[in-house]
Short mmCIF file of C-alpha atoms in Angstrom, two decimals:
data_model
loop_
_atom_site.label_atom_id
_atom_site.label_comp_id
_atom_site.label_asym_id
_atom_site.label_seq_id
_atom_site.Cartn_x
_atom_site.Cartn_y
_atom_site.Cartn_z
CA UNK P 1 -48.73 7.49 -89.86
CA UNK P 2 -45.17 8.62 -89.14
CA UNK P 3 -42.36 7.38 -91.36
CA UNK P 4 -39.52 5.37 -89.82
CA UNK P 5 -36.36 7.50 -90.17
CA UNK P 6 -33.33 6.36 -92.11
CA UNK P 7 -30.65 4.62 -90.06
CA UNK P 8 -26.90 4.78 -90.43
CA UNK P 9 -25.10 1.77 -91.83
CA UNK P 10 -23.66 1.14 -88.36
CA UNK P 11 -27.13 0.99 -86.81
CA UNK P 12 -28.36 -1.45 -89.45
CA UNK P 13 -25.22 -3.51 -88.89
CA UNK P 14 -25.77 -3.63 -85.11
CA UNK P 15 -29.39 -4.76 -85.52
CA UNK P 16 -28.26 -7.88 -87.36
CA UNK P 17 -24.76 -8.50 -86.00
CA UNK P 18 -25.88 -11.23 -83.59
CA UNK P 19 -27.07 -13.15 -86.65
CA UNK P 20 -23.38 -13.84 -87.36
CA UNK P 21 -23.06 -15.91 -84.20
CA UNK P 22 -26.41 -17.63 -84.69
CA UNK P 23 -25.37 -18.74 -88.17
CA UNK P 24 -22.12 -20.21 -86.87
CA UNK P 25 -24.24 -22.47 -84.67
CA UNK P 26 -26.60 -23.24 -87.55
CA UNK P 27 -23.68 -24.04 -89.87
CA UNK P 28 -22.10 -26.39 -87.35
CA UNK P 29 -25.44 -28.15 -87.00
CA UNK P 30 -26.17 -28.44 -90.73
CA UNK P 31 -22.66 -29.61 -91.68
CA UNK P 32 -22.12 -32.07 -88.83
CA UNK P 33 -25.42 -33.62 -87.73
CA UNK P 34 -25.33 -36.45 -90.28
CA UNK P 35 -21.66 -36.97 -89.44
CA UNK P 36 -22.40 -37.13 -85.70
CA UNK P 37 -25.30 -39.56 -85.95
CA UNK P 38 -23.55 -41.71 -88.56
CA UNK P 39 -20.56 -41.88 -86.19
CA UNK P 40 -22.87 -42.87 -83.34
CA UNK P 41 -24.09 -45.80 -85.45
CA UNK P 42 -27.11 -44.60 -87.46
CA UNK P 43 -28.02 -46.41 -90.70
CA UNK P 44 -27.58 -44.25 -93.87
CA UNK P 45 -31.19 -44.92 -94.87
CA UNK P 46 -32.35 -43.51 -91.53
CA UNK P 47 -30.24 -40.35 -91.51
CA UNK P 48 -33.01 -38.20 -92.97
CA UNK P 49 -35.31 -39.09 -90.06
CA UNK P 50 -32.94 -37.40 -87.61
CA UNK P 51 -33.36 -34.23 -89.69
CA UNK P 52 -37.10 -34.09 -89.01
CA UNK P 53 -36.51 -32.64 -85.55
CA UNK P 54 -34.84 -29.31 -86.52
CA UNK P 55 -37.62 -28.04 -88.85
CA UNK P 56 -40.27 -29.52 -86.55
CA UNK P 57 -38.87 -27.42 -83.71
CA UNK P 58 -38.81 -24.40 -86.03
CA UNK P 59 -42.42 -24.69 -87.16
CA UNK P 60 -43.57 -24.90 -83.54
CA UNK P 61 -41.24 -22.39 -81.91
CA UNK P 62 -41.01 -19.55 -84.43
CA UNK P 63 -44.75 -18.69 -84.61
CA UNK P 64 -44.84 -18.83 -80.80
CA UNK P 65 -41.86 -16.48 -80.54
CA UNK P 66 -43.41 -14.20 -83.18
CA UNK P 67 -46.79 -14.02 -81.43
CA UNK P 68 -45.28 -13.69 -77.96
CA UNK P 69 -42.81 -10.98 -78.94
CA UNK P 70 -45.54 -9.01 -80.74
CA UNK P 71 -47.15 -8.65 -77.29
CA UNK P 72 -43.96 -8.27 -75.26
CA UNK P 73 -42.86 -4.85 -74.05
CA UNK P 74 -40.05 -4.68 -71.48
CA UNK P 75 -37.40 -2.16 -70.53
CA UNK P 76 -35.02 -4.20 -72.72
CA UNK P 77 -37.34 -4.20 -75.77
CA UNK P 78 -39.82 -6.59 -77.35
CA UNK P 79 -37.61 -8.91 -79.43
CA UNK P 80 -34.31 -8.62 -77.52
CA UNK P 81 -35.33 -10.69 -74.45
CA UNK P 82 -35.85 -13.66 -76.77
CA UNK P 83 -32.39 -13.20 -78.26
CA UNK P 84 -30.92 -13.44 -74.75
CA UNK P 85 -32.97 -16.55 -73.94
CA UNK P 86 -32.10 -18.35 -77.18
CA UNK P 87 -28.37 -17.61 -76.93
CA UNK P 88 -28.14 -18.82 -73.33
CA UNK P 89 -29.93 -22.09 -74.10
CA UNK P 90 -27.81 -22.63 -77.25
CA UNK P 91 -24.59 -22.21 -75.24
CA UNK P 92 -25.57 -25.10 -72.96
CA UNK P 93 -26.80 -27.45 -75.67
CA UNK P 94 -23.86 -26.87 -78.03
CA UNK P 95 -21.55 -28.11 -75.28
CA UNK P 96 -23.61 -31.30 -74.84
CA UNK P 97 -24.60 -32.43 -78.36
CA UNK P 98 -21.16 -33.40 -79.77
CA UNK P 99 -20.43 -35.35 -76.59
CA UNK P 100 -23.35 -37.75 -77.14
CA UNK P 101 -20.92 -40.63 -77.71
CA UNK P 102 -18.52 -39.71 -74.90
CA UNK P 103 -20.63 -40.48 -71.82
CA UNK P 104 -20.30 -44.28 -71.91
CA UNK P 105 -23.86 -44.86 -73.10
CA UNK P 106 -24.98 -47.63 -75.46
CA UNK P 107 -25.52 -46.85 -79.15
CA UNK P 108 -29.29 -46.49 -78.73
CA UNK P 109 -28.93 -44.37 -75.58
CA UNK P 110 -26.35 -42.12 -77.25
CA UNK P 111 -28.63 -41.55 -80.25
CA UNK P 112 -31.63 -40.78 -78.02
CA UNK P 113 -29.49 -38.33 -76.05
CA UNK P 114 -28.28 -36.82 -79.32
CA UNK P 115 -31.84 -36.49 -80.61
CA UNK P 116 -32.99 -34.59 -77.53
CA UNK P 117 -29.90 -32.38 -77.66
CA UNK P 118 -30.49 -31.71 -81.37
CA UNK P 119 -34.11 -30.78 -80.72
CA UNK P 120 -33.07 -28.38 -77.94
CA UNK P 121 -30.28 -26.92 -80.09
CA UNK P 122 -32.58 -26.16 -82.99
CA UNK P 123 -35.18 -24.77 -80.59
CA UNK P 124 -32.63 -22.39 -79.10
CA UNK P 125 -31.34 -21.37 -82.55
CA UNK P 126 -34.90 -20.63 -83.65
CA UNK P 127 -35.57 -18.59 -80.51
CA UNK P 128 -32.46 -16.52 -81.24
CA UNK P 129 -32.80 -16.34 -85.03
CA UNK P 130 -36.37 -15.17 -85.56
CA UNK P 131 -36.11 -11.88 -83.60
CA UNK P 132 -33.39 -10.59 -85.94
CA UNK P 133 -35.75 -10.84 -88.93
CA UNK P 134 -38.51 -9.21 -86.89
CA UNK P 135 -36.34 -6.30 -85.76
CA UNK P 136 -35.64 -5.39 -89.37
CA UNK P 137 -39.39 -5.32 -90.01
CA UNK P 138 -39.95 -3.31 -86.82
CA UNK P 139 -37.17 -0.73 -87.08
CA UNK P 140 -36.28 -0.26 -90.76
CA UNK P 141 -38.27 1.69 -93.34
CA UNK P 142 -39.22 0.21 -96.69
CA UNK P 143 -36.51 2.15 -98.50
CA UNK P 144 -33.74 0.62 -96.38
CA UNK P 145 -35.14 -2.90 -95.96
CA UNK P 146 -33.27 -4.17 -99.00
CA UNK P 147 -29.98 -2.93 -97.50
CA UNK P 148 -30.87 -4.26 -94.04
CA UNK P 149 -31.65 -7.75 -95.32
CA UNK P 150 -28.54 -7.65 -97.49
CA UNK P 151 -26.46 -6.95 -94.36
CA UNK P 152 -28.25 -9.80 -92.62
CA UNK P 153 -27.57 -12.06 -95.60
CA UNK P 154 -23.88 -11.10 -95.56
CA UNK P 155 -23.57 -11.79 -91.83
CA UNK P 156 -25.47 -15.03 -92.30
CA UNK P 157 -23.05 -16.25 -94.96
CA UNK P 158 -20.00 -14.98 -93.09
CA UNK P 159 -21.12 -16.86 -89.98
CA UNK P 160 -21.79 -19.96 -92.05
CA UNK P 161 -18.31 -19.71 -93.57
CA UNK P 162 -16.70 -19.66 -90.13
CA UNK P 163 -18.86 -22.49 -88.78
CA UNK P 164 -18.25 -24.72 -91.78
CA UNK P 165 -14.47 -24.28 -91.59
CA UNK P 166 -14.00 -24.89 -87.87
CA UNK P 167 -13.59 -28.72 -87.94
CA UNK P 168 -11.19 -28.53 -90.91
CA UNK P 169 -9.11 -25.81 -89.22
CA UNK P 170 -8.92 -27.67 -85.90
CA UNK P 171 -7.88 -30.86 -87.67
CA UNK P 172 -5.28 -28.88 -89.65
CA UNK P 173 -3.68 -27.46 -86.48
CA UNK P 174 -3.33 -30.95 -85.02
CA UNK P 175 -6.49 -31.63 -83.01
CA UNK P 176 -7.54 -35.25 -83.44
CA UNK P 177 -9.88 -35.84 -86.37
CA UNK P 178 -10.54 -39.51 -85.61
CA UNK P 179 -11.92 -41.16 -82.50
CA UNK P 180 -12.91 -44.58 -81.12
CA UNK P 181 -16.03 -46.24 -82.50
CA UNK P 182 -19.17 -44.30 -81.60
CA UNK P 183 -17.27 -41.22 -80.38
CA UNK P 184 -17.25 -37.86 -82.18
CA UNK P 185 -13.72 -36.56 -82.99
CA UNK P 186 -12.28 -33.74 -80.86
CA UNK P 187 -12.05 -31.49 -83.92
CA UNK P 188 -15.86 -31.44 -84.06
CA UNK P 189 -16.37 -31.18 -80.30
CA UNK P 190 -14.07 -28.15 -80.00
CA UNK P 191 -15.78 -26.55 -82.99
CA UNK P 192 -19.08 -26.62 -81.12
CA UNK P 193 -17.46 -25.19 -77.97
CA UNK P 194 -15.91 -22.22 -79.80
CA UNK P 195 -19.06 -21.70 -81.87
CA UNK P 196 -21.16 -21.50 -78.71
CA UNK P 197 -18.88 -18.85 -77.23
CA UNK P 198 -18.94 -16.71 -80.39
CA UNK P 199 -22.74 -17.04 -80.59
CA UNK P 200 -23.21 -15.64 -77.09
CA UNK P 201 -20.75 -12.77 -77.62
CA UNK P 202 -22.36 -11.71 -80.92
CA UNK P 203 -25.93 -11.85 -79.59
CA UNK P 204 -24.94 -9.89 -76.49
CA UNK P 205 -23.35 -7.26 -78.76
CA UNK P 206 -26.72 -6.68 -80.45
CA UNK P 207 -28.53 -6.79 -77.09
CA UNK P 208 -26.37 -3.99 -75.67
CA UNK P 209 -26.07 -1.78 -78.79
CA UNK P 210 -29.66 -1.75 -80.10
CA UNK P 211 -32.57 0.06 -78.51
CA UNK P 212 -35.97 -0.92 -79.87
CA UNK P 213 -38.78 1.57 -80.32
CA UNK P 214 -41.05 1.96 -77.27
CA UNK P 215 -44.72 0.94 -77.71
CA UNK P 216 -46.11 4.41 -78.46
CA UNK P 217 -43.43 5.26 -81.02
CA UNK P 218 -43.68 1.83 -82.62
CA UNK P 219 -47.46 2.25 -82.98
CA UNK P 220 -47.01 5.63 -84.67
CA UNK P 221 -44.51 4.25 -87.16
CA UNK P 222 -46.68 1.25 -88.06
CA UNK P 223 -50.13 2.82 -88.03
CA UNK P 224 -51.38 0.84 -85.04
CA UNK P 225 -54.20 2.03 -82.80
CA UNK P 226 -52.92 1.27 -79.31
CA UNK P 227 -56.31 1.65 -77.68
CA UNK P 228 -58.12 -0.69 -80.05
CA UNK P 229 -55.92 -3.47 -81.32
CA UNK P 230 -57.44 -5.94 -83.74
CA UNK P 231 -57.66 -9.41 -82.20
CA UNK P 232 -57.43 -12.24 -84.69
CA UNK P 233 -56.38 -15.86 -84.47
CA UNK P 234 -53.86 -17.69 -86.60
CA UNK P 235 -56.45 -19.00 -89.05
CA UNK P 236 -57.84 -15.50 -89.60
CA UNK P 237 -54.34 -14.20 -90.23
CA UNK P 238 -53.66 -16.95 -92.75
CA UNK P 239 -56.96 -16.18 -94.47
CA UNK P 240 -55.98 -12.51 -94.74
CA UNK P 241 -52.38 -13.22 -95.73
CA UNK P 242 -51.22 -11.39 -98.88
CA UNK P 243 -50.96 -13.53 -101.99
CA UNK P 244 -47.16 -13.25 -101.92
CA UNK P 245 -47.24 -15.31 -98.70
CA UNK P 246 -48.64 -18.30 -100.57
CA UNK P 247 -46.97 -17.90 -103.96
CA UNK P 248 -43.50 -17.52 -102.49
CA UNK P 249 -44.37 -20.45 -100.24
CA UNK P 250 -44.80 -22.64 -103.32
CA UNK P 251 -41.26 -21.83 -104.42
CA UNK P 252 -39.99 -22.43 -100.89
CA UNK P 253 -41.47 -25.94 -100.96
CA UNK P 254 -38.98 -27.10 -103.58
CA UNK P 255 -36.03 -24.96 -102.44
CA UNK P 256 -35.94 -26.11 -98.84
CA UNK P 257 -36.55 -29.74 -99.78
CA UNK P 258 -33.45 -29.49 -101.97
CA UNK P 259 -31.24 -28.10 -99.23
CA UNK P 260 -32.53 -30.64 -96.72
CA UNK P 261 -31.10 -33.37 -98.95
CA UNK P 262 -27.84 -31.45 -99.29
CA UNK P 263 -27.38 -31.25 -95.51
CA UNK P 264 -28.38 -34.88 -95.01
CA UNK P 265 -26.48 -36.69 -97.76
CA UNK P 266 -23.45 -34.61 -98.77
CA UNK P 267 -21.08 -36.25 -96.25
CA UNK P 268 -21.79 -39.76 -97.50
CA UNK P 269 -21.94 -38.71 -101.13
CA UNK P 270 -18.58 -36.92 -101.07
CA UNK P 271 -16.90 -39.64 -98.99
CA UNK P 272 -17.69 -42.27 -101.64
CA UNK P 273 -17.59 -40.00 -104.70
CA UNK P 274 -14.35 -38.08 -104.14
CA UNK P 275 -12.48 -39.73 -101.23
CA UNK P 276 -12.95 -43.46 -101.91
CA UNK P 277 -13.79 -44.03 -98.26
CA UNK P 278 -13.62 -47.73 -97.31
CA UNK P 279 -16.75 -49.70 -96.56
CA UNK P 280 -17.65 -52.27 -93.94
CA UNK P 281 -20.47 -54.76 -93.61
CA UNK P 282 -23.14 -53.91 -91.09
CA UNK P 283 -26.12 -55.98 -90.02
CA UNK P 284 -29.31 -54.02 -89.36
CA UNK P 285 -32.57 -55.82 -88.49
CA UNK P 286 -31.04 -59.10 -89.65
CA UNK P 287 -30.00 -57.70 -93.03
CA UNK P 288 -26.32 -57.29 -93.92
CA UNK P 289 -25.44 -54.26 -96.00
CA UNK P 290 -22.43 -52.19 -96.99
CA UNK P 291 -21.91 -48.86 -95.22
CA UNK P 292 -19.05 -46.37 -95.07
CA UNK P 293 -16.45 -46.92 -92.35
CA UNK P 294 -16.84 -43.87 -90.10
CA UNK P 295 -13.64 -44.73 -88.19
CA UNK P 296 -11.56 -44.44 -91.35
CA UNK P 297 -9.34 -41.44 -91.98
CA UNK P 298 -10.88 -41.11 -95.47
CA UNK P 299 -14.42 -40.71 -94.12
CA UNK P 300 -13.47 -38.15 -91.46
CA UNK P 301 -11.37 -36.20 -93.99
CA UNK P 302 -14.34 -36.23 -96.35
CA UNK P 303 -16.60 -34.98 -93.57
CA UNK P 304 -14.16 -32.10 -92.95
CA UNK P 305 -14.12 -31.42 -96.70
CA UNK P 306 -17.90 -31.08 -96.64
CA UNK P 307 -17.34 -28.11 -94.34
CA UNK P 308 -14.98 -26.66 -96.97
CA UNK P 309 -17.58 -27.20 -99.70
CA UNK P 310 -20.29 -25.57 -97.62
CA UNK P 311 -17.90 -22.67 -97.00
CA UNK P 312 -17.39 -22.38 -100.76
CA UNK P 313 -21.16 -22.31 -101.06
CA UNK P 314 -21.25 -19.42 -98.57
CA UNK P 315 -18.60 -17.54 -100.61
CA UNK P 316 -20.68 -18.07 -103.74
CA UNK P 317 -23.71 -16.82 -101.87
CA UNK P 318 -21.98 -13.64 -100.68
CA UNK P 319 -20.67 -12.96 -104.19
CA UNK P 320 -24.05 -13.57 -105.83
CA UNK P 321 -25.79 -11.38 -103.23
CA UNK P 322 -23.91 -8.44 -104.75
CA UNK P 323 -25.20 -9.39 -108.21
CA UNK P 324 -28.87 -9.83 -107.27
CA UNK P 325 -29.59 -6.06 -106.85
CA UNK P 326 -28.38 -5.51 -110.42
CA UNK P 327 -31.46 -7.32 -111.76
CA UNK P 328 -34.32 -4.96 -112.55
CA UNK P 329 -36.91 -7.56 -111.61
CA UNK P 330 -36.75 -9.54 -108.38
CA UNK P 331 -38.62 -12.49 -109.89
CA UNK P 332 -36.06 -12.81 -112.67
CA UNK P 333 -33.22 -12.71 -110.13
CA UNK P 334 -35.01 -15.36 -108.07
CA UNK P 335 -35.61 -17.73 -111.01
CA UNK P 336 -32.09 -17.42 -112.46
CA UNK P 337 -30.53 -17.98 -109.03
CA UNK P 338 -32.48 -21.21 -108.51
CA UNK P 339 -31.67 -22.38 -112.04
CA UNK P 340 -27.94 -21.91 -111.43
CA UNK P 341 -28.18 -23.70 -108.08
CA UNK P 342 -30.00 -26.62 -109.67
CA UNK P 343 -27.23 -27.02 -112.23
CA UNK P 344 -24.71 -26.98 -109.39
CA UNK P 345 -26.42 -29.84 -107.55
CA UNK P 346 -26.78 -32.00 -110.65
CA UNK P 347 -23.13 -31.45 -111.62
CA UNK P 348 -21.93 -33.22 -108.44
CA UNK P 349 -22.96 -36.54 -110.00
CA UNK P 350 -20.33 -36.16 -112.72
CA UNK P 351 -17.43 -34.83 -110.60
CA UNK P 352 -15.00 -37.09 -108.71
CA UNK P 353 -12.29 -34.54 -107.93
CA UNK P 354 -12.66 -32.82 -104.56
CA UNK P 355 -11.37 -29.50 -105.92
CA UNK P 356 -13.63 -29.44 -108.97
CA UNK P 357 -16.56 -29.75 -106.56
CA UNK P 358 -15.81 -26.13 -105.65
CA UNK P 359 -17.51 -25.14 -108.92
CA UNK P 360 -20.66 -27.09 -108.03
CA UNK P 361 -20.96 -25.50 -104.61
CA UNK P 362 -20.24 -21.99 -105.88
CA UNK P 363 -23.27 -22.44 -108.15
CA UNK P 364 -25.34 -23.82 -105.28
CA UNK P 365 -24.46 -20.69 -103.32
CA UNK P 366 -26.28 -18.56 -105.90
CA UNK P 367 -29.56 -20.29 -105.02
CA UNK P 368 -28.85 -19.93 -101.30
CA UNK P 369 -28.28 -16.17 -101.65
CA UNK P 370 -31.67 -15.71 -103.30
CA UNK P 371 -33.42 -17.93 -100.73
CA UNK P 372 -32.05 -15.89 -97.83
CA UNK P 373 -32.93 -12.43 -99.09
CA UNK P 374 -35.72 -12.36 -101.66
CA UNK P 375 -38.61 -14.17 -99.89
CA UNK P 376 -38.42 -11.93 -96.80
CA UNK P 377 -38.01 -8.77 -98.88
CA UNK P 378 -41.13 -9.65 -100.89
CA UNK P 379 -43.13 -10.57 -97.79
CA UNK P 380 -42.28 -7.74 -95.39
CA UNK P 381 -43.01 -5.14 -98.05
CA UNK P 382 -46.56 -6.55 -98.19
CA UNK P 383 -47.13 -6.53 -94.39
CA UNK P 384 -48.17 -3.91 -91.87
CA UNK P 385 -46.62 -3.71 -88.40
CA UNK P 386 -49.45 -4.98 -86.22
CA UNK P 387 -48.87 -8.68 -86.82
CA UNK P 388 -45.38 -8.55 -88.34
CA UNK P 389 -43.86 -11.01 -85.87
CA UNK P 390 -46.50 -13.71 -86.08
CA UNK P 391 -46.67 -13.44 -89.88
CA UNK P 392 -42.91 -13.98 -90.12
CA UNK P 393 -43.27 -16.86 -87.69
CA UNK P 394 -46.02 -18.40 -89.80
CA UNK P 395 -43.99 -17.82 -92.96
CA UNK P 396 -41.32 -19.96 -91.38
CA UNK P 397 -43.73 -22.82 -92.06
CA UNK P 398 -42.85 -22.49 -95.75
CA UNK P 399 -39.27 -23.28 -94.68
CA UNK P 400 -39.95 -25.98 -92.10
CA UNK P 401 -42.78 -27.98 -93.69
CA UNK P 402 -40.81 -28.74 -96.89
CA UNK P 403 -37.87 -29.92 -94.78
CA UNK P 404 -40.11 -32.17 -92.68
CA UNK P 405 -41.69 -33.63 -95.81
CA UNK P 406 -38.31 -34.17 -97.49
CA UNK P 407 -36.79 -35.74 -94.38
CA UNK P 408 -39.80 -38.04 -93.91
CA UNK P 409 -39.48 -39.58 -97.36
CA UNK P 410 -35.71 -39.25 -97.86
CA UNK P 411 -34.86 -42.65 -96.42
CA UNK P 412 -37.51 -44.37 -98.53
CA UNK P 413 -36.30 -42.65 -101.70
CA UNK P 414 -32.70 -43.67 -100.99
CA UNK P 415 -33.70 -47.25 -100.17
CA UNK P 416 -35.55 -47.52 -103.50
CA UNK P 417 -32.30 -46.66 -105.28
CA UNK P 418 -30.07 -48.98 -103.25
CA UNK P 419 -29.35 -52.34 -104.86
CA UNK P 420 -29.05 -55.32 -102.54
CA UNK P 421 -25.58 -55.62 -101.08
CA UNK P 422 -24.46 -52.27 -102.52
CA UNK P 423 -23.53 -48.97 -100.90
CA UNK P 424 -26.48 -46.53 -100.75
CA UNK P 425 -26.07 -44.05 -103.68
CA UNK P 426 -26.33 -40.86 -101.63
CA UNK P 427 -25.04 -38.82 -104.59
CA UNK P 428 -28.40 -39.46 -106.30
CA UNK P 429 -30.11 -37.45 -103.56
CA UNK P 430 -28.04 -34.41 -104.54
CA UNK P 431 -29.20 -34.85 -108.14
CA UNK P 432 -32.78 -34.94 -106.85
CA UNK P 433 -32.07 -31.70 -104.96
CA UNK P 434 -31.02 -30.11 -108.25
CA UNK P 435 -34.24 -31.20 -109.93
CA UNK P 436 -36.22 -29.64 -107.06
CA UNK P 437 -34.46 -26.29 -107.57
CA UNK P 438 -35.23 -26.36 -111.30
CA UNK P 439 -38.92 -26.91 -110.48
CA UNK P 440 -38.73 -24.04 -107.97
CA UNK P 441 -37.33 -21.77 -110.68
CA UNK P 442 -40.36 -22.54 -112.85
CA UNK P 443 -42.72 -21.82 -109.92
CA UNK P 444 -41.29 -18.31 -109.50
CA UNK P 445 -43.50 -17.19 -112.38
CA UNK P 446 -46.55 -17.75 -110.17
CA UNK P 447 -45.42 -15.28 -107.50
CA UNK P 448 -47.79 -12.34 -107.11
CA UNK P 449 -45.81 -9.63 -105.40
CA UNK P 450 -48.29 -6.76 -105.49
#
């Protein structure tokens, strides 16, 4: 079997550069979906149910993209055609989603439209995202994979930083940050427009600067017999999966559940915890309850501040990504990172100053850095090239299933903590996220990486 040659830093950079644009789209989605649906009129206890769609799309789409691209060979490459498809679809949907409340539809119609747009957006992001991880597995040797995934992690966090800051920046330069009832502010709408444009430009840069290995050369590098390929189904692949697939998956269960609650409940938690956003009475199913006033300046400013906090998290992640390679043992780096992130989540309960929350989200960023880099480094080092794409697609289940589970029970957990006539204590869900990360840190000891 031939060895994949070393690549220059520029080549490794080009392979992953489109990831920068994809993460801008992902950041805009993760920081603003709860804000958008809450603005449209969703009940706080039901917010987590809207978050079921993104991971559900991921668990369906990513294995399909992995399996299909494993068998795709075109003059443009095997993974690159899917990048092009995902970016084009994302461009369209990102221009539609934030306008869900602007087409004169009723509240229920606007939320249904938003749900379909959200599902299509996450589908397109998944179509565009997965090939970047696969191309590293396809084109980079084991010696350089750590560097390649570090570059991808850096671009991921840099893209997140930009996406998180967009609404705050647009509001700061004078674009309206408030809107009529049920309508998303222009600062958010324009953020999605600009994010869509950057996504397409970045993905096209990778499409036109990277040339994938042709079938024969790829087979030589990955020890594949082109004339007699092994045919196995998904269940056979799962049965033969290396132990690291399952043991890292256990850690992922708690990590991604934690971050699902962060994305879902941070806007409401920060609005009441640090911005004293006013409340209004709202009657849902014949029951009157207190909810935050989404038309208030305080709520919309808090929602913009969530973007700042998520950007701080991205800065913490980039900084901690430089520290992780200094650990001699990956498992120790993984466990310590999750422990620090758990402390960050729990600390939000005790902090009421919006600037002091920077400390909490810097700590949370340490966990995020480890989650982005270490699982895929551990897994791809244990895989051969023949089924690399579908294995990475299946591994995405360890990301999506925890999010689906967490979103499914999030509303019930919040309702159990809400006293009659009181504002839902969304900050408690961030504390629960911290507890999940602490459990994940303990589970790292079960990882079998050999």
